[in-house]
Amino acid sequence: MGLNAEWMQRDLAVLWHPCTQMKDHERLPLVPIRRGEGIWLEDFEGKRYLDAVSSWWVNVFGHANPRINQRIKDQVDQLEHVILAGFSHQPVIELSERLVAMTPAGLERVFYADNGSSCIEVALKMSHHYWLNVGKPEKKRFVTLSNSYHGETVAAMSVGDVALFTDTYKALLLDTLKVPSPDCYHRPEGVSWEDHSRLMFGHMEQALAEHHREIAAVIVEPLIQGAGGMRMYHPVYLKLLREACDRYGVHLIHDEIAVGFGRTGTMFACEQAGITPDFLCLSKALTGGYLPLAACLTTDRIYQAFYDDYSTLRAFLHSHSYTGNPLACAAALATLDIFESDRVIENNRRLAARMAQATAHLADHPQVAEVRQTGMVLAIEMVQNKVSKTPYPWQERRGLKVFEHALSRGALLRPLGSVVYFLPPYVITEEQIDFLAEVASEGIDIATRDSVSIPLGDRYPGFRDPG
Ligand SMILES: *Cc1c(COP(=O)(O)O)cnc(C)c1O
């Protein structure tokens, strides 16, 4: 038995993997990784895989990045962790100063959580609690877009709308108000992204006009609905939304957990709309993909509504054990240093252009409905019928074919259902982009050859699942 197989066997005897139908591994090999370097992951038999999805969208400057490694090593000798209530430390103070300075004007306070989902919980709780504190307890519902994703904890699922992850738990969820997404994939022919997104705003305007008295906040994934299939929309929607939230007295929560830190072409997606949300949720790339950490930034106005004598019971009594962990903050500081010193956002323009160039031919593929891109995310939507955009039945798991082909070629491409996408670390080279495009093209050819004989397990069409 090879080393990979040995580790796989030990793994499958004791682990229960995230977002996985474990029975799939009766057929599908699990890939044990021994080491990472730059954009490469290496298994126990020396085979390398180009990490085209940034290890679930978190890694931006490669694996085992020497600068981030060093910062964490230095920090671990100083202080690994300390309670953040009543105590503080240098990395968390410096990181907070820098986040406040680099995010849009008006975001002046940073509250930490230890992963994206719990950061969403913080924003939802804080928003409702704010309205309680200012005497509007009826404002307790949240407005969310169709096809949105905000994480896996119960309140985060409540504001999400990817059926695969939420339907099962319907009975547990909060009552939210769902508005059709400005997603431009379904725009009529000849209509621009901007016009379509602007038109779709009508639904939001109407929902706010009717329900604003009971609404605490609107929550959106700005510009890219990630887990919903890398669906994209125009920044004008965010601008209109900001204006409407102000008019109706409703908070705006930007979930930039996936799109923050350069993914959309600007440091933060909200910059493209020229707006400041009331809550900005950050995680994933915040630590360069090293350690779990999340930051919920908010305004002084919201902060002041909680600032009072203890006996008024207005304080935000929320905490996580690892809130503001020093090692994670150190990784984040090193990551921000690299953004600054390496002119990353500028360099990414060249890489984004190369991604477009290398995949342009796929727009003509008979089973590809769309090749779309926002900054450093490029998505290719495979369909059964190009003209009507009829999707493949999810049971066919076409994306899984692409995943398997890519693995055999030494690339980690993990489609969302039938959407093949690149979301690479920013250290990718132009040659590596060309290689990825080649692998994706081959994979799409293989996956869209008529009858794909699958049913592999039955329940799982997609997200975080290679199918
Ligand atoms: C990943 C993600 C989350 C959840 O973050 P976790 O750290 O996985 O809990 C929330 N919102 C968006 C947009 C995400 O992509």
PDB file of C-alpha atoms and ligand atoms in Angstrom, residues 57 115-118 120 149-152 221 227 255 257-258 283-284 464, ligand 1:
ATOM      1  CA  TRP A  57     -10.803  30.873  -0.544  1.00  0.00           C
ATOM      2  CA  ASN A 115     -14.526  32.393  12.034  1.00  0.00           C
ATOM      3  CA  GLY A 116     -16.753  33.823   9.331  1.00  0.00           C
ATOM      4  CA  SER A 117     -20.029  32.328  10.504  1.00  0.00           C
ATOM      5  CA  SER A 118     -19.622  33.599  14.037  1.00  0.00           C
ATOM      6  CA  ILE A 120     -22.077  37.056  10.856  1.00  0.00           C
ATOM      7  CA  TYR A 149     -24.519  32.339   1.573  1.00  0.00           C
ATOM      8  CA  HIS A 150     -23.362  33.636   4.933  1.00  0.00           C
ATOM      9  CA  GLY A 151     -22.113  30.590   6.814  1.00  0.00           C
ATOM     10  CA  GLU A 152     -23.226  27.483   8.633  1.00  0.00           C
ATOM     11  CA  GLU A 221     -22.368  39.463  -0.241  1.00  0.00           C
ATOM     12  CA  ALA A 227     -21.111  29.647  -2.551  1.00  0.00           C
ATOM     13  CA  ASP A 255     -20.337  40.163   4.270  1.00  0.00           C
ATOM     14  CA  ILE A 257     -15.662  37.319   4.272  1.00  0.00           C
ATOM     15  CA  ALA A 258     -14.965  35.862   0.824  1.00  0.00           C
ATOM     16  CA  SER A 283     -12.367  36.708   7.692  1.00  0.00           C
ATOM     17  CA  LYS A 284     -10.866  34.103   5.326  1.00  0.00           C
ATOM     18  CA  ARG A 464     -17.680  22.536  -1.048  1.00  0.00           C
TER      19      ARG A 464
HETATM   20  C1  LIG B   1     -17.042  31.277   3.941  1.00  0.00           C
HETATM   21  C2  LIG B   1     -18.079  32.295   4.102  1.00  0.00           C
HETATM   22  C3  LIG B   1     -18.720  32.507   5.330  1.00  0.00           C
HETATM   23  C4  LIG B   1     -18.484  31.633   6.537  1.00  0.00           C
HETATM   24  O1  LIG B   1     -17.182  31.655   7.010  1.00  0.00           O
HETATM   25  P1  LIG B   1     -16.646  30.398   7.860  1.00  0.00           P
HETATM   26  O2  LIG B   1     -15.316  30.834   8.363  1.00  0.00           O
HETATM   27  O3  LIG B   1     -16.567  29.246   6.890  1.00  0.00           O
HETATM   28  O4  LIG B   1     -17.623  30.154   8.943  1.00  0.00           O
HETATM   29  C5  LIG B   1     -19.632  33.531   5.412  1.00  0.00           C
HETATM   30  N1  LIG B   1     -19.905  34.301   4.362  1.00  0.00           N
HETATM   31  C6  LIG B   1     -19.319  34.131   3.169  1.00  0.00           C
HETATM   32  C7  LIG B   1     -19.654  35.048   2.045  1.00  0.00           C
HETATM   33  C8  LIG B   1     -18.409  33.105   2.979  1.00  0.00           C
HETATM   34  O5  LIG B   1     -17.867  32.885   1.787  1.00  0.00           O
END
